Amino acid sequence: MESQKNTTVKNIVRIIWWAVFLIITAWSAYMLFDGRGTKAFMGLLTIASLIVIGVWQRKSRYAFPDLFAGMTYVFIFIAVGLGTFGGFYSIHHFDDFLHLSSGIWIGYGAWILMGLIVGDNLVKQLPKFFIGLYIIVFALAVAGAWELLEFAGDKLFHFTAQGRDPDDTMFDMIDGLIGGIIASIFIVRSHSKQTNK
């Protein structure tokens, strides 16, 4: 029964990957033929990222958990499909929602990475405070690294990710920090329940 459930979840995640891949590919082709080369290039980078993640999921013995993989595909669709191609960045606070949800996603990714690095047995022995702090700091560090990538993309490829307002960068990092805090609260509580069983 559990194996059948896992197979169903894996199939759903694969369907999500294919849906996002096909939508982003079609949208990128449209942008290219419409003369919007910068957006088409962003689409090409996204397609390459999806292919790398898809191959990783199928071939690696360290494949991401299905929930995290599904979150990744949905996040890519919202950020690139709706945000960049669909013009959702013009909607007030859409960018805040995106960075806050990315903080949650990154916090979950930090938790997965911790399990891979130190092993499940050691994770069970770690203090809750350390786990929470690690997730928050990791989310903030990735939020900062992302802003550096946006800056580089704007300067090198003439993207418009950061705009002209330095406040945007700081608010994006604050949103990522809040998302990391939310993720740490849920993960620490879930970890405490499993440890106390």
PDB file of C-alpha atoms in Angstrom:
ATOM      1  CA  MET A   1       0.000   0.000   0.000  1.00  0.00           C
ATOM      2  CA  GLU A   2       2.829   2.394   0.958  1.00  0.00           C
ATOM      3  CA  SER A   3       4.749   1.473  -2.214  1.00  0.00           C
ATOM      4  CA  GLN A   4       1.682   2.177  -4.366  1.00  0.00           C
ATOM      5  CA  LYS A   5       1.241   5.557  -2.641  1.00  0.00           C
ATOM      6  CA  ASN A   6       4.909   6.424  -3.270  1.00  0.00           C
ATOM      7  CA  THR A   7       4.567   5.469  -6.947  1.00  0.00           C
ATOM      8  CA  THR A   8       1.460   7.658  -7.274  1.00  0.00           C
ATOM      9  CA  VAL A   9       3.260  10.634  -5.700  1.00  0.00           C
ATOM     10  CA  LYS A  10       6.286  10.122  -7.978  1.00  0.00           C
ATOM     11  CA  ASN A  11       3.995  10.026 -11.032  1.00  0.00           C
ATOM     12  CA  ILE A  12       2.248  13.242  -9.940  1.00  0.00           C
ATOM     13  CA  VAL A  13       5.628  14.965  -9.491  1.00  0.00           C
ATOM     14  CA  ARG A  14       6.710  13.784 -12.969  1.00  0.00           C
ATOM     15  CA  ILE A  15       3.483  15.150 -14.473  1.00  0.00           C
ATOM     16  CA  ILE A  16       4.173  18.498 -12.770  1.00  0.00           C
ATOM     17  CA  TRP A  17       7.732  18.485 -14.206  1.00  0.00           C
ATOM     18  CA  TRP A  18       6.475  17.782 -17.724  1.00  0.00           C
ATOM     19  CA  ALA A  19       3.737  20.406 -17.454  1.00  0.00           C
ATOM     20  CA  VAL A  20       6.167  23.094 -16.274  1.00  0.00           C
ATOM     21  CA  PHE A  21       8.792  22.044 -18.840  1.00  0.00           C
ATOM     22  CA  LEU A  22       6.349  22.207 -21.764  1.00  0.00           C
ATOM     23  CA  ILE A  23       4.781  25.499 -20.658  1.00  0.00           C
ATOM     24  CA  ILE A  24       8.154  27.207 -20.129  1.00  0.00           C
ATOM     25  CA  THR A  25       9.446  25.836 -23.460  1.00  0.00           C
ATOM     26  CA  ALA A  26       6.388  27.083 -25.360  1.00  0.00           C
ATOM     27  CA  TRP A  27       6.514  30.470 -23.632  1.00  0.00           C
ATOM     28  CA  SER A  28      10.254  30.798 -24.337  1.00  0.00           C
ATOM     29  CA  ALA A  29       9.705  30.031 -28.034  1.00  0.00           C
ATOM     30  CA  TYR A  30       6.942  32.642 -28.143  1.00  0.00           C
ATOM     31  CA  MET A  31       9.224  35.231 -26.513  1.00  0.00           C
ATOM     32  CA  LEU A  32      11.977  34.423 -29.036  1.00  0.00           C
ATOM     33  CA  PHE A  33       9.701  34.792 -32.077  1.00  0.00           C
ATOM     34  CA  ASP A  34       8.183  37.932 -30.549  1.00  0.00           C
ATOM     35  CA  GLY A  35      11.608  39.539 -30.459  1.00  0.00           C
ATOM     36  CA  ARG A  36      12.010  39.513 -26.679  1.00  0.00           C
ATOM     37  CA  GLY A  37      15.437  37.906 -26.645  1.00  0.00           C
ATOM     38  CA  THR A  38      16.295  38.620 -22.992  1.00  0.00           C
ATOM     39  CA  LYS A  39      13.180  36.840 -21.736  1.00  0.00           C
ATOM     40  CA  ALA A  40      13.734  33.992 -24.188  1.00  0.00           C
ATOM     41  CA  PHE A  41      17.276  33.622 -22.821  1.00  0.00           C
ATOM     42  CA  MET A  42      15.904  33.502 -19.274  1.00  0.00           C
ATOM     43  CA  GLY A  43      13.520  30.803 -20.471  1.00  0.00           C
ATOM     44  CA  LEU A  44      16.411  28.854 -21.982  1.00  0.00           C
ATOM     45  CA  LEU A  45      18.276  28.975 -18.654  1.00  0.00           C
ATOM     46  CA  THR A  46      15.117  27.764 -16.910  1.00  0.00           C
ATOM     47  CA  ILE A  47      14.685  24.881 -19.371  1.00  0.00           C
ATOM     48  CA  ALA A  48      18.311  23.853 -18.810  1.00  0.00           C
ATOM     49  CA  SER A  49      17.735  23.962 -15.041  1.00  0.00           C
ATOM     50  CA  LEU A  50      14.626  21.796 -15.333  1.00  0.00           C
ATOM     51  CA  ILE A  51      16.514  19.241 -17.437  1.00  0.00           C
ATOM     52  CA  VAL A  52      19.362  19.100 -14.896  1.00  0.00           C
ATOM     53  CA  ILE A  53      16.909  18.639 -12.015  1.00  0.00           C
ATOM     54  CA  GLY A  54      14.948  15.999 -13.950  1.00  0.00           C
ATOM     55  CA  VAL A  55      18.096  14.002 -14.730  1.00  0.00           C
ATOM     56  CA  TRP A  56      19.223  14.338 -11.106  1.00  0.00           C
ATOM     57  CA  GLN A  57      15.881  13.003  -9.888  1.00  0.00           C
ATOM     58  CA  ARG A  58      16.045   9.963 -12.163  1.00  0.00           C
ATOM     59  CA  LYS A  59      19.752   9.084 -11.915  1.00  0.00           C
ATOM     60  CA  SER A  60      21.054  10.233  -8.541  1.00  0.00           C
ATOM     61  CA  ARG A  61      20.944   8.119  -5.416  1.00  0.00           C
ATOM     62  CA  TYR A  62      20.563  11.431  -3.554  1.00  0.00           C
ATOM     63  CA  ALA A  63      17.394  12.448  -5.391  1.00  0.00           C
ATOM     64  CA  PHE A  64      15.285  15.094  -3.676  1.00  0.00           C
ATOM     65  CA  PRO A  65      12.216  13.969  -1.740  1.00  0.00           C
ATOM     66  CA  ASP A  66       9.118  14.109  -3.941  1.00  0.00           C
ATOM     67  CA  LEU A  67       7.552  16.949  -1.936  1.00  0.00           C
ATOM     68  CA  PHE A  68      10.659  19.118  -2.341  1.00  0.00           C
ATOM     69  CA  ALA A  69      10.946  18.306  -6.067  1.00  0.00           C
ATOM     70  CA  GLY A  70       7.284  19.174  -6.593  1.00  0.00           C
ATOM     71  CA  MET A  71       7.740  22.442  -4.662  1.00  0.00           C
ATOM     72  CA  THR A  72      10.740  23.238  -6.869  1.00  0.00           C
ATOM     73  CA  TYR A  73       8.801  22.766 -10.121  1.00  0.00           C
ATOM     74  CA  VAL A  74       5.826  24.801  -8.900  1.00  0.00           C
ATOM     75  CA  PHE A  75       8.143  27.553  -7.673  1.00  0.00           C
ATOM     76  CA  ILE A  76       9.902  27.687 -11.061  1.00  0.00           C
ATOM     77  CA  PHE A  77       6.532  27.961 -12.815  1.00  0.00           C
ATOM     78  CA  ILE A  78       5.366  30.781 -10.535  1.00  0.00           C
ATOM     79  CA  ALA A  79       8.668  32.683 -10.693  1.00  0.00           C
ATOM     80  CA  VAL A  80       9.484  32.341 -14.393  1.00  0.00           C
ATOM     81  CA  GLY A  81       6.185  31.367 -16.015  1.00  0.00           C
ATOM     82  CA  LEU A  82       3.834  33.712 -14.182  1.00  0.00           C
ATOM     83  CA  GLY A  83       6.347  36.277 -12.947  1.00  0.00           C
ATOM     84  CA  THR A  84       8.690  36.819 -15.895  1.00  0.00           C
ATOM     85  CA  PHE A  85       6.597  35.682 -18.856  1.00  0.00           C
ATOM     86  CA  GLY A  86       3.125  36.412 -17.510  1.00  0.00           C
ATOM     87  CA  GLY A  87       3.969  39.862 -16.153  1.00  0.00           C
ATOM     88  CA  PHE A  88       2.968  39.064 -12.563  1.00  0.00           C
ATOM     89  CA  TYR A  89       5.922  41.046 -11.187  1.00  0.00           C
ATOM     90  CA  SER A  90       3.879  44.161 -11.949  1.00  0.00           C
ATOM     91  CA  ILE A  91       1.321  42.991  -9.362  1.00  0.00           C
ATOM     92  CA  HIS A  92       1.918  44.706  -6.030  1.00  0.00           C
ATOM     93  CA  HIS A  93       3.630  42.368  -3.502  1.00  0.00           C
ATOM     94  CA  PHE A  94       3.950  39.455  -5.955  1.00  0.00           C
ATOM     95  CA  ASP A  95       7.726  39.679  -5.532  1.00  0.00           C
ATOM     96  CA  ASP A  96       7.306  39.646  -1.728  1.00  0.00           C
ATOM     97  CA  PHE A  97       5.162  36.520  -1.938  1.00  0.00           C
ATOM     98  CA  LEU A  98       7.763  34.870  -4.164  1.00  0.00           C
ATOM     99  CA  HIS A  99      10.708  35.627  -1.876  1.00  0.00           C
ATOM    100  CA  LEU A 100       8.799  34.615   1.236  1.00  0.00           C
ATOM    101  CA  SER A 101       7.770  31.300  -0.308  1.00  0.00           C
ATOM    102  CA  SER A 102      11.339  30.797  -1.547  1.00  0.00           C
ATOM    103  CA  GLY A 103      12.520  31.197   2.058  1.00  0.00           C
ATOM    104  CA  ILE A 104      10.192  28.355   3.077  1.00  0.00           C
ATOM    105  CA  TRP A 105      11.371  26.223   0.153  1.00  0.00           C
ATOM    106  CA  ILE A 106      15.049  26.934   0.892  1.00  0.00           C
ATOM    107  CA  GLY A 107      14.496  26.213   4.601  1.00  0.00           C
ATOM    108  CA  TYR A 108      13.113  22.800   3.700  1.00  0.00           C
ATOM    109  CA  GLY A 109      16.069  22.274   1.361  1.00  0.00           C
ATOM    110  CA  ALA A 110      18.451  23.167   4.210  1.00  0.00           C
ATOM    111  CA  TRP A 111      16.825  20.477   6.346  1.00  0.00           C
ATOM    112  CA  ILE A 112      17.238  17.872   3.589  1.00  0.00           C
ATOM    113  CA  LEU A 113      20.884  18.890   3.131  1.00  0.00           C
ATOM    114  CA  MET A 114      21.547  18.580   6.856  1.00  0.00           C
ATOM    115  CA  GLY A 115      20.229  14.998   6.826  1.00  0.00           C
ATOM    116  CA  LEU A 116      22.505  14.145   3.899  1.00  0.00           C
ATOM    117  CA  ILE A 117      25.591  15.707   5.467  1.00  0.00           C
ATOM    118  CA  VAL A 118      25.371  14.472   9.056  1.00  0.00           C
ATOM    119  CA  GLY A 119      23.047  11.471   8.716  1.00  0.00           C
ATOM    120  CA  ASP A 120      19.666  10.761  10.269  1.00  0.00           C
ATOM    121  CA  ASN A 121      21.067   9.349  13.509  1.00  0.00           C
ATOM    122  CA  LEU A 122      23.078  12.473  14.332  1.00  0.00           C
ATOM    123  CA  VAL A 123      20.247  14.785  13.290  1.00  0.00           C
ATOM    124  CA  LYS A 124      18.066  13.194  15.974  1.00  0.00           C
ATOM    125  CA  GLN A 125      20.652  14.175  18.601  1.00  0.00           C
ATOM    126  CA  LEU A 126      20.990  17.826  17.563  1.00  0.00           C
ATOM    127  CA  PRO A 127      19.388  20.491  19.789  1.00  0.00           C
ATOM    128  CA  LYS A 128      16.216  22.103  18.454  1.00  0.00           C
ATOM    129  CA  PHE A 129      17.744  25.556  18.811  1.00  0.00           C
ATOM    130  CA  PHE A 130      20.687  24.619  16.582  1.00  0.00           C
ATOM    131  CA  ILE A 131      18.421  23.129  13.904  1.00  0.00           C
ATOM    132  CA  GLY A 132      16.198  26.221  13.877  1.00  0.00           C
ATOM    133  CA  LEU A 133      19.156  28.597  13.761  1.00  0.00           C
ATOM    134  CA  TYR A 134      20.840  26.596  10.984  1.00  0.00           C
ATOM    135  CA  ILE A 135      17.696  26.713   8.818  1.00  0.00           C
ATOM    136  CA  ILE A 136      17.211  30.455   9.350  1.00  0.00           C
ATOM    137  CA  VAL A 137      20.857  31.328   8.632  1.00  0.00           C
ATOM    138  CA  PHE A 138      20.897  29.041   5.573  1.00  0.00           C
ATOM    139  CA  ALA A 139      17.746  30.675   4.161  1.00  0.00           C
ATOM    140  CA  LEU A 140      19.169  34.157   4.729  1.00  0.00           C
ATOM    141  CA  ALA A 141      22.505  33.205   3.135  1.00  0.00           C
ATOM    142  CA  VAL A 142      20.785  31.818   0.026  1.00  0.00           C
ATOM    143  CA  ALA A 143      18.543  34.917  -0.151  1.00  0.00           C
ATOM    144  CA  GLY A 144      21.708  37.051  -0.149  1.00  0.00           C
ATOM    145  CA  ALA A 145      23.379  34.843  -2.763  1.00  0.00           C
ATOM    146  CA  TRP A 146      20.261  35.104  -4.946  1.00  0.00           C
ATOM    147  CA  GLU A 147      20.410  38.894  -4.791  1.00  0.00           C
ATOM    148  CA  LEU A 148      24.049  38.705  -5.926  1.00  0.00           C
ATOM    149  CA  LEU A 149      22.954  36.535  -8.873  1.00  0.00           C
ATOM    150  CA  GLU A 150      20.204  39.011  -9.753  1.00  0.00           C
ATOM    151  CA  PHE A 151      22.744  41.844  -9.633  1.00  0.00           C
ATOM    152  CA  ALA A 152      25.120  39.887 -11.889  1.00  0.00           C
ATOM    153  CA  GLY A 153      22.291  39.043 -14.314  1.00  0.00           C
ATOM    154  CA  ASP A 154      21.261  42.694 -14.513  1.00  0.00           C
ATOM    155  CA  LYS A 155      24.825  43.847 -15.159  1.00  0.00           C
ATOM    156  CA  LEU A 156      25.971  41.081 -17.522  1.00  0.00           C
ATOM    157  CA  PHE A 157      22.789  40.133 -19.408  1.00  0.00           C
ATOM    158  CA  HIS A 158      20.698  43.306 -18.996  1.00  0.00           C
ATOM    159  CA  PHE A 159      17.982  41.567 -16.965  1.00  0.00           C
ATOM    160  CA  THR A 160      15.793  43.820 -14.827  1.00  0.00           C
ATOM    161  CA  ALA A 161      15.541  41.687 -11.691  1.00  0.00           C
ATOM    162  CA  GLN A 162      16.577  44.319  -9.157  1.00  0.00           C
ATOM    163  CA  GLY A 163      15.229  47.450 -10.754  1.00  0.00           C
ATOM    164  CA  ARG A 164      16.743  50.725  -9.607  1.00  0.00           C
ATOM    165  CA  ASP A 165      15.588  50.706  -5.993  1.00  0.00           C
ATOM    166  CA  PRO A 166      18.102  49.343  -3.430  1.00  0.00           C
ATOM    167  CA  ASP A 167      15.201  48.887  -0.995  1.00  0.00           C
ATOM    168  CA  ASP A 168      13.949  46.067  -3.240  1.00  0.00           C
ATOM    169  CA  THR A 169      17.072  44.019  -2.498  1.00  0.00           C
ATOM    170  CA  MET A 170      16.730  44.469   1.256  1.00  0.00           C
ATOM    171  CA  PHE A 171      13.008  43.675   1.306  1.00  0.00           C
ATOM    172  CA  ASP A 172      13.658  40.548  -0.780  1.00  0.00           C
ATOM    173  CA  MET A 173      16.202  39.370   1.791  1.00  0.00           C
ATOM    174  CA  ILE A 174      13.826  40.175   4.661  1.00  0.00           C
ATOM    175  CA  ASP A 175      11.097  38.161   2.918  1.00  0.00           C
ATOM    176  CA  GLY A 176      13.506  35.238   2.518  1.00  0.00           C
ATOM    177  CA  LEU A 177      14.428  35.515   6.207  1.00  0.00           C
ATOM    178  CA  ILE A 178      10.763  35.417   7.238  1.00  0.00           C
ATOM    179  CA  GLY A 179      10.220  32.372   5.027  1.00  0.00           C
ATOM    180  CA  GLY A 180      13.218  30.689   6.643  1.00  0.00           C
ATOM    181  CA  ILE A 181      11.815  31.400  10.104  1.00  0.00           C
ATOM    182  CA  ILE A 182       8.447  29.885   9.107  1.00  0.00           C
ATOM    183  CA  ALA A 183      10.196  26.791   7.716  1.00  0.00           C
ATOM    184  CA  SER A 184      12.338  26.434  10.854  1.00  0.00           C
ATOM    185  CA  ILE A 185       9.285  26.562  13.132  1.00  0.00           C
ATOM    186  CA  PHE A 186       7.478  23.812  11.200  1.00  0.00           C
ATOM    187  CA  ILE A 187      10.568  21.636  10.821  1.00  0.00           C
ATOM    188  CA  VAL A 188      11.636  21.941  14.479  1.00  0.00           C
ATOM    189  CA  ARG A 189       8.122  21.078  15.657  1.00  0.00           C
ATOM    190  CA  SER A 190       7.913  18.112  13.292  1.00  0.00           C
ATOM    191  CA  HIS A 191      11.412  16.982  14.319  1.00  0.00           C
ATOM    192  CA  SER A 192      10.472  17.213  18.010  1.00  0.00           C
ATOM    193  CA  LYS A 193       7.392  15.044  17.482  1.00  0.00           C
ATOM    194  CA  GLN A 194       9.393  12.378  15.626  1.00  0.00           C
ATOM    195  CA  THR A 195      12.186  12.405  18.241  1.00  0.00           C
ATOM    196  CA  ASN A 196       9.722  12.031  21.098  1.00  0.00           C
ATOM    197  CA  LYS A 197       8.047   8.973  19.529  1.00  0.00           C
TER     198      LYS A 197
END
